[in-house]
Amino acid sequence: MVSARRKAVESLYKGVCTVKVWREVEDPITHVTRHKEVPLFTDQKCKLSFEKQTSTTPTGGPAVIAQTTKLFIAPELDIPAGSKIIVTQHGKTTEYARSGEPAVYMDQQEIMLEAFERYA
C-alpha cells in the first residue's frame, strides 16, 4: 500500500523517464551474442531538480559555475550504475548518466546525474 506521504511526494513529479542499460543480448535466430541498449524501465514518473553552485578560486580567478542535477524516483526501482536515463520534463527531453549510489528513502530515491556522453 502506498503511504499518504509517498502520494504527496509523487504528486510533485512532473516528468517521466526511461532507464536503459547496455547488455549482452543473444539473437534468437543466429544465436550470436552482441551488446545492445535494452530498456530496463519505461515511462516511470520522476522529477528533475537542478542546483547551481558557484565557487571562486583561491587565486582570485574567475568564478566556476557548476550545475548539479538530481533525479527523484520511486524507491523500489533498482537502477544499476552506468545506466542511461532519458528524462522528459516540461516538454524537454535530455539523456543522463547515473553517477554515484542512490540515496534511498522510504518514499523516494535520489540519484545524482550527469549529462550522458557514452556508456562506461
Tab-separated table of N, CA, C and O in Angstrom:
chain	number	residue	atom	x	y	z
A	1	MET	N	0.834	-1.185	0.000
A	1	MET	CA	0.000	0.000	0.000
A	1	MET	C	0.879	1.248	0.000
A	1	MET	O	1.872	1.309	0.702
A	2	VAL	N	0.507	2.209	-0.793
A	2	VAL	CA	1.274	3.445	-0.916
A	2	VAL	C	0.836	4.405	0.186
A	2	VAL	O	-0.354	4.659	0.364
A	3	SER	N	1.809	4.942	0.916
A	3	SER	CA	1.504	5.852	2.014
A	3	SER	C	1.039	7.209	1.488
A	3	SER	O	1.313	7.582	0.342
A	4	ALA	N	0.368	7.954	2.362
A	4	ALA	CA	-0.082	9.304	2.004
A	4	ALA	C	1.117	10.197	1.742
A	4	ALA	O	1.086	11.051	0.853
A	5	ARG	N	2.195	9.983	2.496
A	5	ARG	CA	3.407	10.785	2.302
A	5	ARG	C	3.994	10.526	0.917
A	5	ARG	O	4.391	11.450	0.217
A	6	ARG	N	4.019	9.261	0.511
A	6	ARG	CA	4.553	8.940	-0.822
A	6	ARG	C	3.676	9.532	-1.916
A	6	ARG	O	4.186	10.050	-2.914
A	7	LYS	N	2.371	9.477	-1.761
A	7	LYS	CA	1.475	10.090	-2.748
A	7	LYS	C	1.742	11.583	-2.862
A	7	LYS	O	1.742	12.137	-3.957
A	8	ALA	N	1.996	12.229	-1.717
A	8	ALA	CA	2.292	13.669	-1.726
A	8	ALA	C	3.599	13.945	-2.459
A	8	ALA	O	3.681	14.874	-3.259
A	9	VAL	N	4.621	13.127	-2.197
A	9	VAL	CA	5.916	13.298	-2.867
A	9	VAL	C	5.748	13.095	-4.371
A	9	VAL	O	6.217	13.896	-5.175
A	10	GLU	N	5.055	12.034	-4.759
A	10	GLU	CA	4.908	11.724	-6.174
A	10	GLU	C	3.995	12.714	-6.899
A	10	GLU	O	4.065	12.831	-8.114
A	11	SER	N	3.171	13.458	-6.159
A	11	SER	CA	2.339	14.475	-6.808
A	11	SER	C	3.201	15.616	-7.351
A	11	SER	O	2.761	16.373	-8.212
A	12	LEU	N	4.433	15.724	-6.859
A	12	LEU	CA	5.364	16.749	-7.341
A	12	LEU	C	6.122	16.317	-8.594
A	12	LEU	O	6.784	17.133	-9.220
A	13	TYR	N	6.039	15.029	-8.947
A	13	TYR	CA	6.751	14.528	-10.114
A	13	TYR	C	6.108	15.093	-11.377
A	13	TYR	O	4.924	14.890	-11.618
A	14	LYS	N	6.891	15.774	-12.186
A	14	LYS	CA	6.384	16.419	-13.401
A	14	LYS	C	6.975	15.803	-14.666
A	14	LYS	O	6.693	16.260	-15.764
A	15	GLY	N	7.799	14.784	-14.511
A	15	GLY	CA	8.444	14.185	-15.670
A	15	GLY	C	8.216	12.688	-15.737
A	15	GLY	O	7.640	12.085	-14.825
A	16	VAL	N	8.671	12.112	-16.834
A	16	VAL	CA	8.699	10.661	-16.993
A	16	VAL	C	10.078	10.290	-17.520
A	16	VAL	O	10.738	11.084	-18.191
A	17	CYS	N	10.515	9.087	-17.179
A	17	CYS	CA	11.837	8.682	-17.639
A	17	CYS	C	11.848	7.241	-18.099
A	17	CYS	O	10.996	6.441	-17.723
A	18	THR	N	12.844	6.959	-18.909
A	18	THR	CA	13.147	5.608	-19.365
A	18	THR	C	14.576	5.312	-18.926
A	18	THR	O	15.455	6.152	-19.104
A	19	VAL	N	14.773	4.145	-18.351
A	19	VAL	CA	16.103	3.724	-17.914
A	19	VAL	C	16.558	2.626	-18.860
A	19	VAL	O	15.854	1.634	-19.053
A	20	LYS	N	17.743	2.818	-19.466
A	20	LYS	CA	18.288	1.825	-20.390
A	20	LYS	C	19.649	1.354	-19.893
A	20	LYS	O	20.386	2.121	-19.273
A	21	VAL	N	19.952	0.096	-20.177
A	21	VAL	CA	21.246	-0.482	-19.809
A	21	VAL	C	21.879	-1.119	-21.040
A	21	VAL	O	21.202	-1.450	-22.012
A	22	TRP	N	23.187	-1.284	-20.992
A	22	TRP	CA	23.961	-1.896	-22.069
A	22	TRP	C	24.189	-3.341	-21.663
A	22	TRP	O	24.863	-3.603	-20.673
A	23	ARG	N	23.580	-4.281	-22.388
A	23	ARG	CA	23.633	-5.696	-22.013
A	23	ARG	C	23.958	-6.575	-23.210
A	23	ARG	O	23.746	-6.193	-24.352
A	24	GLU	N	24.424	-7.775	-22.880
A	24	GLU	CA	24.606	-8.783	-23.918
A	24	GLU	C	23.242	-9.385	-24.237
A	24	GLU	O	22.499	-9.765	-23.335
A	25	VAL	N	22.919	-9.424	-25.534
A	25	VAL	CA	21.645	-9.971	-25.983
A	25	VAL	C	21.930	-10.992	-27.066
A	25	VAL	O	22.671	-10.715	-28.010
A	26	GLU	N	21.327	-12.164	-26.911
A	26	GLU	CA	21.521	-13.222	-27.908
A	26	GLU	C	20.429	-13.136	-28.962
A	26	GLU	O	19.238	-13.088	-28.641
A	27	ASP	N	20.834	-13.116	-30.228
A	27	ASP	CA	19.895	-13.129	-31.338
A	27	ASP	C	19.236	-14.503	-31.366
A	27	ASP	O	19.933	-15.523	-31.435
A	28	PRO	N	17.904	-14.591	-31.331
A	28	PRO	CA	17.235	-15.896	-31.287
A	28	PRO	C	17.405	-16.739	-32.551
A	28	PRO	O	17.287	-17.956	-32.514
A	29	ILE	N	17.722	-16.091	-33.659
A	29	ILE	CA	17.866	-16.819	-34.917
A	29	ILE	C	19.309	-17.271	-35.120
A	29	ILE	O	19.577	-18.444	-35.373
A	30	THR	N	20.251	-16.329	-34.997
A	30	THR	CA	21.657	-16.656	-35.266
A	30	THR	C	22.404	-17.146	-34.029
A	30	THR	O	23.491	-17.700	-34.153
A	31	HIS	N	21.830	-16.927	-32.857
A	31	HIS	CA	22.458	-17.275	-31.570
A	31	HIS	C	23.784	-16.547	-31.354
A	31	HIS	O	24.612	-16.985	-30.579
A	32	VAL	N	23.954	-15.434	-32.041
A	32	VAL	CA	25.131	-14.592	-31.849
A	32	VAL	C	24.815	-13.601	-30.731
A	32	VAL	O	23.754	-12.974	-30.731
A	33	THR	N	25.723	-13.475	-29.786
A	33	THR	CA	25.538	-12.558	-28.670
A	33	THR	C	26.234	-11.235	-28.966
A	33	THR	O	27.407	-11.221	-29.323
A	34	ARG	N	25.488	-10.152	-28.830
A	34	ARG	CA	26.028	-8.811	-29.065
A	34	ARG	C	25.575	-7.898	-27.937
A	34	ARG	O	24.566	-8.140	-27.290
A	35	HIS	N	26.328	-6.830	-27.745
A	35	HIS	CA	25.918	-5.823	-26.773
A	35	HIS	C	24.876	-4.918	-27.415
A	35	HIS	O	24.998	-4.546	-28.580
A	36	LYS	N	23.859	-4.582	-26.611
A	36	LYS	CA	22.770	-3.792	-27.131
A	36	LYS	C	22.165	-2.968	-25.998
A	36	LYS	O	22.154	-3.392	-24.845
A	37	GLU	N	21.661	-1.794	-26.339
A	37	GLU	CA	20.961	-0.968	-25.367
A	37	GLU	C	19.554	-1.535	-25.167
A	37	GLU	O	18.803	-1.693	-26.125
A	38	VAL	N	19.227	-1.857	-23.908
A	38	VAL	CA	17.961	-2.511	-23.591
A	38	VAL	C	17.208	-1.676	-22.548
A	38	VAL	O	17.791	-1.298	-21.527
A	39	PRO	N	15.909	-1.413	-22.764
A	39	PRO	CA	15.146	-0.688	-21.750
A	39	PRO	C	14.946	-1.542	-20.500
A	39	PRO	O	14.588	-2.714	-20.592
A	40	LEU	N	15.199	-0.956	-19.346
A	40	LEU	CA	15.003	-1.631	-18.065
A	40	LEU	C	13.673	-1.203	-17.459
A	40	LEU	O	12.908	-2.025	-16.966
A	41	PHE	N	13.385	0.102	-17.496
A	41	PHE	CA	12.113	0.674	-17.044
A	41	PHE	C	11.689	1.719	-18.070
A	41	PHE	O	12.530	2.429	-18.612
A	42	THR	N	10.396	1.818	-18.317
A	42	THR	CA	9.902	2.843	-19.236
A	42	THR	C	8.761	3.614	-18.591
A	42	THR	O	8.031	3.079	-17.744
A	43	ASP	N	8.623	4.859	-18.984
A	43	ASP	CA	7.537	5.731	-18.540
A	43	ASP	C	7.359	5.760	-17.022
A	43	ASP	O	6.242	5.687	-16.509
A	44	GLN	N	8.475	5.886	-16.302
A	44	GLN	CA	8.431	5.989	-14.842
A	44	GLN	C	8.269	7.450	-14.454
A	44	GLN	O	9.003	8.308	-14.940
A	45	LYS	N	7.326	7.725	-13.561
A	45	LYS	CA	7.144	9.096	-13.083
A	45	LYS	C	8.375	9.504	-12.290
A	45	LYS	O	8.933	8.715	-11.533
A	46	CYS	N	8.802	10.763	-12.483
A	46	CYS	CA	10.010	11.234	-11.814
A	46	CYS	C	10.017	12.758	-11.784
A	46	CYS	O	9.126	13.399	-12.320
A	47	LYS	N	11.060	13.289	-11.176
A	47	LYS	CA	11.244	14.739	-11.140
A	47	LYS	C	12.725	15.039	-11.182
A	47	LYS	O	13.520	14.401	-10.495
A	48	LEU	N	13.102	16.010	-11.996
A	48	LEU	CA	14.475	16.510	-12.016
A	48	LEU	C	14.547	17.772	-11.168
A	48	LEU	O	13.650	18.602	-11.188
A	49	SER	N	15.654	17.894	-10.454
A	49	SER	CA	15.918	19.086	-9.672
A	49	SER	C	17.297	19.592	-10.057
A	49	SER	O	18.238	18.799	-10.185
A	50	PHE	N	17.426	20.904	-10.239
A	50	PHE	CA	18.695	21.499	-10.649
A	50	PHE	C	19.167	22.473	-9.583
A	50	PHE	O	18.375	23.206	-9.002
A	51	GLU	N	20.476	22.479	-9.363
A	51	GLU	CA	21.056	23.415	-8.407
A	51	GLU	C	22.359	23.936	-8.988
A	51	GLU	O	23.204	23.156	-9.436
A	52	LYS	N	22.502	25.244	-8.983
A	52	LYS	CA	23.754	25.845	-9.463
A	52	LYS	C	24.642	26.110	-8.269
A	52	LYS	O	24.198	26.594	-7.241
A	53	GLN	N	25.908	25.793	-8.435
A	53	GLN	CA	26.883	26.016	-7.378
A	53	GLN	C	27.979	26.907	-7.944
A	53	GLN	O	28.553	26.612	-8.983
A	54	THR	N	28.251	27.978	-7.257
A	54	THR	CA	29.286	28.907	-7.688
A	54	THR	C	30.406	28.899	-6.666
A	54	THR	O	30.166	28.927	-5.470
A	55	SER	N	31.629	28.825	-7.158
A	55	SER	CA	32.773	28.902	-6.251
A	55	SER	C	33.846	29.767	-6.909
A	55	SER	O	33.948	29.850	-8.122
A	56	THR	N	34.630	30.379	-6.076
A	56	THR	CA	35.733	31.189	-6.586
A	56	THR	C	37.030	30.433	-6.346
A	56	THR	O	37.109	29.564	-5.489
A	57	THR	N	38.021	30.768	-7.124
A	57	THR	CA	39.311	30.116	-6.961
A	57	THR	C	40.142	30.875	-5.939
A	57	THR	O	39.977	32.085	-5.774
A	58	PRO	N	41.053	30.189	-5.236
A	58	PRO	CA	41.870	30.882	-4.236
A	58	PRO	C	42.791	31.927	-4.842
A	58	PRO	O	43.259	32.822	-4.155
A	59	THR	N	43.056	31.846	-6.128
A	59	THR	CA	43.957	32.806	-6.774
A	59	THR	C	43.225	34.053	-7.244
A	59	THR	O	43.826	34.928	-7.843
A	60	GLY	N	41.915	34.102	-6.988
A	60	GLY	CA	41.153	35.270	-7.395
A	60	GLY	C	40.731	35.226	-8.848
A	60	GLY	O	40.314	36.234	-9.402
A	61	GLY	N	40.839	34.068	-9.475
A	61	GLY	CA	40.434	33.924	-10.870
A	61	GLY	C	38.923	33.966	-11.010
A	61	GLY	O	38.203	34.237	-10.055
A	62	PRO	N	38.450	33.686	-12.198
A	62	PRO	CA	37.009	33.755	-12.431
A	62	PRO	C	36.259	32.692	-11.619
A	62	PRO	O	36.803	31.638	-11.301
A	63	ALA	N	35.035	32.991	-11.306
A	63	ALA	CA	34.194	32.055	-10.561
A	63	ALA	C	33.881	30.848	-11.439
A	63	ALA	O	33.717	30.967	-12.652
A	64	VAL	N	33.815	29.702	-10.811
A	64	VAL	CA	33.466	28.469	-11.504
A	64	VAL	C	32.010	28.166	-11.170
A	64	VAL	O	31.631	28.113	-10.005
A	65	ILE	N	31.218	27.991	-12.211
A	65	ILE	CA	29.804	27.696	-12.011
A	65	ILE	C	29.548	26.271	-12.471
A	65	ILE	O	29.882	25.898	-13.591
A	66	ALA	N	28.978	25.487	-11.582
A	66	ALA	CA	28.648	24.102	-11.906
A	66	ALA	C	27.176	23.875	-11.584
A	66	ALA	O	26.623	24.508	-10.682
A	67	GLN	N	26.558	22.994	-12.326
A	67	GLN	CA	25.163	22.667	-12.066
A	67	GLN	C	25.072	21.203	-11.687
A	67	GLN	O	25.668	20.357	-12.337
A	68	THR	N	24.346	20.920	-10.631
A	68	THR	CA	24.107	19.530	-10.268
A	68	THR	C	22.662	19.202	-10.632
A	68	THR	O	21.769	20.041	-10.528
A	69	THR	N	22.471	17.973	-11.081
A	69	THR	CA	21.153	17.503	-11.476
A	69	THR	C	20.811	16.289	-10.637
A	69	THR	O	21.605	15.352	-10.540
A	70	LYS	N	19.641	16.298	-10.019
A	70	LYS	CA	19.217	15.201	-9.163
A	70	LYS	C	17.887	14.667	-9.663
A	70	LYS	O	16.980	15.441	-9.992
A	71	LEU	N	17.783	13.343	-9.727
A	71	LEU	CA	16.555	12.678	-10.141
A	71	LEU	C	15.856	12.123	-8.914
A	71	LEU	O	16.478	11.447	-8.096
A	72	PHE	N	14.573	12.410	-8.794
A	72	PHE	CA	13.734	11.839	-7.748
A	72	PHE	C	12.835	10.813	-8.412
A	72	PHE	O	12.166	11.119	-9.400
A	73	ILE	N	12.810	9.581	-7.861
A	73	ILE	CA	12.065	8.488	-8.488
A	73	ILE	C	11.668	7.478	-7.414
A	73	ILE	O	12.184	7.526	-6.289
A	74	ALA	N	10.789	6.551	-7.751
A	74	ALA	CA	10.285	5.551	-6.804
A	74	ALA	C	11.428	4.745	-6.186
A	74	ALA	O	12.380	4.384	-6.879
A	75	PRO	N	11.341	4.451	-4.889
A	75	PRO	CA	12.440	3.787	-4.195
A	75	PRO	C	12.632	2.316	-4.560
A	75	PRO	O	13.725	1.778	-4.392
A	76	GLU	N	11.625	1.645	-5.070
A	76	GLU	CA	11.753	0.205	-5.350
A	76	GLU	C	12.451	-0.108	-6.673
A	76	GLU	O	12.788	-1.258	-6.947
A	77	LEU	N	12.707	0.904	-7.488
A	77	LEU	CA	13.380	0.672	-8.766
A	77	LEU	C	14.880	0.508	-8.544
A	77	LEU	O	15.517	1.381	-7.958
A	78	ASP	N	15.428	-0.595	-9.014
A	78	ASP	CA	16.867	-0.851	-8.887
A	78	ASP	C	17.536	-0.393	-10.181
A	78	ASP	O	17.469	-1.069	-11.200
A	79	ILE	N	18.165	0.775	-10.115
A	79	ILE	CA	18.792	1.370	-11.291
A	79	ILE	C	20.297	1.156	-11.178
A	79	ILE	O	20.952	1.768	-10.335
A	80	PRO	N	20.859	0.263	-11.993
A	80	PRO	CA	22.286	-0.056	-11.871
A	80	PRO	C	23.213	1.070	-12.322
A	80	PRO	O	22.827	1.927	-13.125
A	81	ALA	N	24.430	1.059	-11.793
A	81	ALA	CA	25.442	2.039	-12.180
A	81	ALA	C	25.676	1.957	-13.680
A	81	ALA	O	25.651	0.882	-14.267
A	82	GLY	N	25.873	3.090	-14.307
A	82	GLY	CA	26.161	3.133	-15.731
A	82	GLY	C	24.933	3.155	-16.619
A	82	GLY	O	25.050	3.121	-17.834
A	83	SER	N	23.751	3.224	-16.026
A	83	SER	CA	22.525	3.259	-16.822
A	83	SER	C	22.386	4.590	-17.544
A	83	SER	O	22.862	5.618	-17.082
A	84	LYS	N	21.710	4.553	-18.668
A	84	LYS	CA	21.324	5.776	-19.368
A	84	LYS	C	19.903	6.080	-18.922
A	84	LYS	O	19.036	5.202	-18.927
A	85	ILE	N	19.661	7.317	-18.494
A	85	ILE	CA	18.341	7.717	-18.027
A	85	ILE	C	17.871	8.863	-18.909
A	85	ILE	O	18.514	9.913	-18.967
A	86	ILE	N	16.776	8.643	-19.612
A	86	ILE	CA	16.230	9.636	-20.531
A	86	ILE	C	15.001	10.239	-19.868
A	86	ILE	O	14.026	9.535	-19.607
A	87	VAL	N	15.074	11.531	-19.570
A	87	VAL	CA	14.015	12.206	-18.827
A	87	VAL	C	13.336	13.246	-19.710
A	87	VAL	O	14.001	14.039	-20.372
A	88	THR	N	12.012	13.230	-19.695
A	88	THR	CA	11.220	14.266	-20.343
A	88	THR	C	10.469	15.003	-19.251
A	88	THR	O	9.699	14.397	-18.505
A	89	GLN	N	10.754	16.300	-19.138
A	89	GLN	CA	10.109	17.135	-18.125
A	89	GLN	C	9.907	18.515	-18.722
A	89	GLN	O	10.828	19.068	-19.321
A	90	HIS	N	8.726	19.062	-18.570
A	90	HIS	CA	8.366	20.384	-19.095
A	90	HIS	C	8.641	20.482	-20.598
A	90	HIS	O	9.124	21.500	-21.092
A	91	GLY	N	8.360	19.397	-21.329
A	91	GLY	CA	8.491	19.397	-22.779
A	91	GLY	C	9.900	19.245	-23.317
A	91	GLY	O	10.119	19.302	-24.512
A	92	LYS	N	10.879	19.052	-22.430
A	92	LYS	CA	12.268	18.905	-22.862
A	92	LYS	C	12.766	17.512	-22.502
A	92	LYS	O	12.590	17.055	-21.373
A	93	THR	N	13.406	16.842	-23.457
A	93	THR	CA	13.956	15.506	-23.235
A	93	THR	C	15.471	15.581	-23.222
A	93	THR	O	16.070	16.160	-24.127
A	94	THR	N	16.073	15.006	-22.175
A	94	THR	CA	17.524	15.027	-22.013
A	94	THR	C	17.998	13.648	-21.573
A	94	THR	O	17.320	12.971	-20.800
A	95	GLU	N	19.172	13.246	-22.076
A	95	GLU	CA	19.775	11.969	-21.695
A	95	GLU	C	20.813	12.210	-20.603
A	95	GLU	O	21.642	13.111	-20.716
A	96	TYR	N	20.762	11.374	-19.582
A	96	TYR	CA	21.687	11.480	-18.459
A	96	TYR	C	22.327	10.136	-18.180
A	96	TYR	O	21.803	9.086	-18.533
A	97	ALA	N	23.472	10.201	-17.499
A	97	ALA	CA	24.135	9.005	-16.998
A	97	ALA	C	24.026	9.035	-15.486
A	97	ALA	O	24.073	10.106	-14.876
A	98	ARG	N	23.889	7.873	-14.909
A	98	ARG	CA	23.814	7.810	-13.456
A	98	ARG	C	25.216	7.896	-12.889
A	98	ARG	O	26.122	7.235	-13.342
A	99	SER	N	25.386	8.676	-11.849
A	99	SER	CA	26.684	8.732	-11.192
A	99	SER	C	26.468	8.621	-9.694
A	99	SER	O	25.557	9.229	-9.148
A	100	GLY	N	27.278	7.848	-9.041
A	100	GLY	CA	27.147	7.676	-7.599
A	100	GLY	C	26.025	6.728	-7.237
A	100	GLY	O	25.218	6.330	-8.062
A	101	GLU	N	25.986	6.363	-5.973
A	101	GLU	CA	24.943	5.474	-5.479
A	101	GLU	C	23.706	6.292	-5.130
A	101	GLU	O	23.814	7.422	-4.665
A	102	PRO	N	22.522	5.709	-5.320
A	102	PRO	CA	21.308	6.453	-4.991
A	102	PRO	C	21.135	6.575	-3.479
A	102	PRO	O	21.552	5.693	-2.724
A	103	ALA	N	20.530	7.656	-3.061
A	103	ALA	CA	20.122	7.804	-1.665
A	103	ALA	C	18.677	7.323	-1.624
A	103	ALA	O	17.785	7.959	-2.191
A	104	VAL	N	18.452	6.163	-1.004
A	104	VAL	CA	17.128	5.552	-0.995
A	104	VAL	C	16.452	5.840	0.340
A	104	VAL	O	17.006	5.556	1.404
A	105	TYR	N	15.259	6.407	0.251
A	105	TYR	CA	14.449	6.716	1.427
A	105	TYR	C	13.155	5.924	1.349
A	105	TYR	O	12.911	5.210	0.375
A	106	MET	N	12.327	6.043	2.356
A	106	MET	CA	11.091	5.279	2.415
A	106	MET	C	10.169	5.574	1.233
A	106	MET	O	9.554	4.672	0.672
A	107	ASP	N	10.097	6.833	0.825
A	107	ASP	CA	9.129	7.233	-0.190
A	107	ASP	C	9.726	7.660	-1.519
A	107	ASP	O	8.996	8.026	-2.436
A	108	GLN	N	11.037	7.673	-1.635
A	108	GLN	CA	11.687	8.085	-2.879
A	108	GLN	C	13.151	7.689	-2.844
A	108	GLN	O	13.677	7.317	-1.806
A	109	GLN	N	13.775	7.773	-3.997
A	109	GLN	CA	15.230	7.692	-4.055
A	109	GLN	C	15.718	8.888	-4.864
A	109	GLN	O	15.003	9.412	-5.703
A	110	GLU	N	16.925	9.320	-4.530
A	110	GLU	CA	17.526	10.469	-5.194
A	110	GLU	C	18.820	10.014	-5.849
A	110	GLU	O	19.654	9.379	-5.204
A	111	ILE	N	18.961	10.321	-7.134
A	111	ILE	CA	20.127	9.894	-7.894
A	111	ILE	C	20.748	11.115	-8.554
A	111	ILE	O	20.079	11.849	-9.287
A	112	MET	N	22.021	11.337	-8.280
A	112	MET	CA	22.747	12.430	-8.924
A	112	MET	C	23.047	12.011	-10.367
A	112	MET	O	23.476	10.876	-10.610
A	113	LEU	N	22.837	12.913	-11.306
A	113	LEU	CA	23.001	12.603	-12.731
A	113	LEU	C	24.037	13.508	-13.379
A	113	LEU	O	24.287	14.611	-12.919
A	114	GLU	N	24.590	13.011	-14.470
A	114	GLU	CA	25.476	13.790	-15.332
A	114	GLU	C	24.928	13.688	-16.741
A	114	GLU	O	24.281	12.705	-17.083
A	115	ALA	N	25.209	14.672	-17.569
A	115	ALA	CA	24.807	14.597	-18.972
A	115	ALA	C	25.428	13.353	-19.592
A	115	ALA	O	26.599	13.052	-19.370
A	116	PHE	N	24.642	12.604	-20.354
A	116	PHE	CA	25.132	11.357	-20.942
A	116	PHE	C	26.056	11.633	-22.109
A	116	PHE	O	25.737	12.429	-22.990
A	117	GLU	N	27.222	11.000	-22.094
A	117	GLU	CA	28.171	11.097	-23.207
A	117	GLU	C	28.318	9.755	-23.903
A	117	GLU	O	28.258	9.667	-25.118
A	118	ARG	N	28.514	8.709	-23.090
A	118	ARG	CA	28.647	7.353	-23.623
A	118	ARG	C	28.562	6.387	-22.467
A	118	ARG	O	28.662	6.767	-21.307
A	119	TYR	N	28.402	5.122	-22.776
A	119	TYR	CA	28.391	4.102	-21.731
A	119	TYR	C	29.777	3.937	-21.158
A	119	TYR	O	30.771	4.071	-21.856
A	120	ALA	N	29.847	3.625	-19.868
A	120	ALA	CA	31.128	3.436	-19.191
A	120	ALA	C	31.802	2.156	-19.680
A	120	ALA	O	31.203	1.238	-20.118
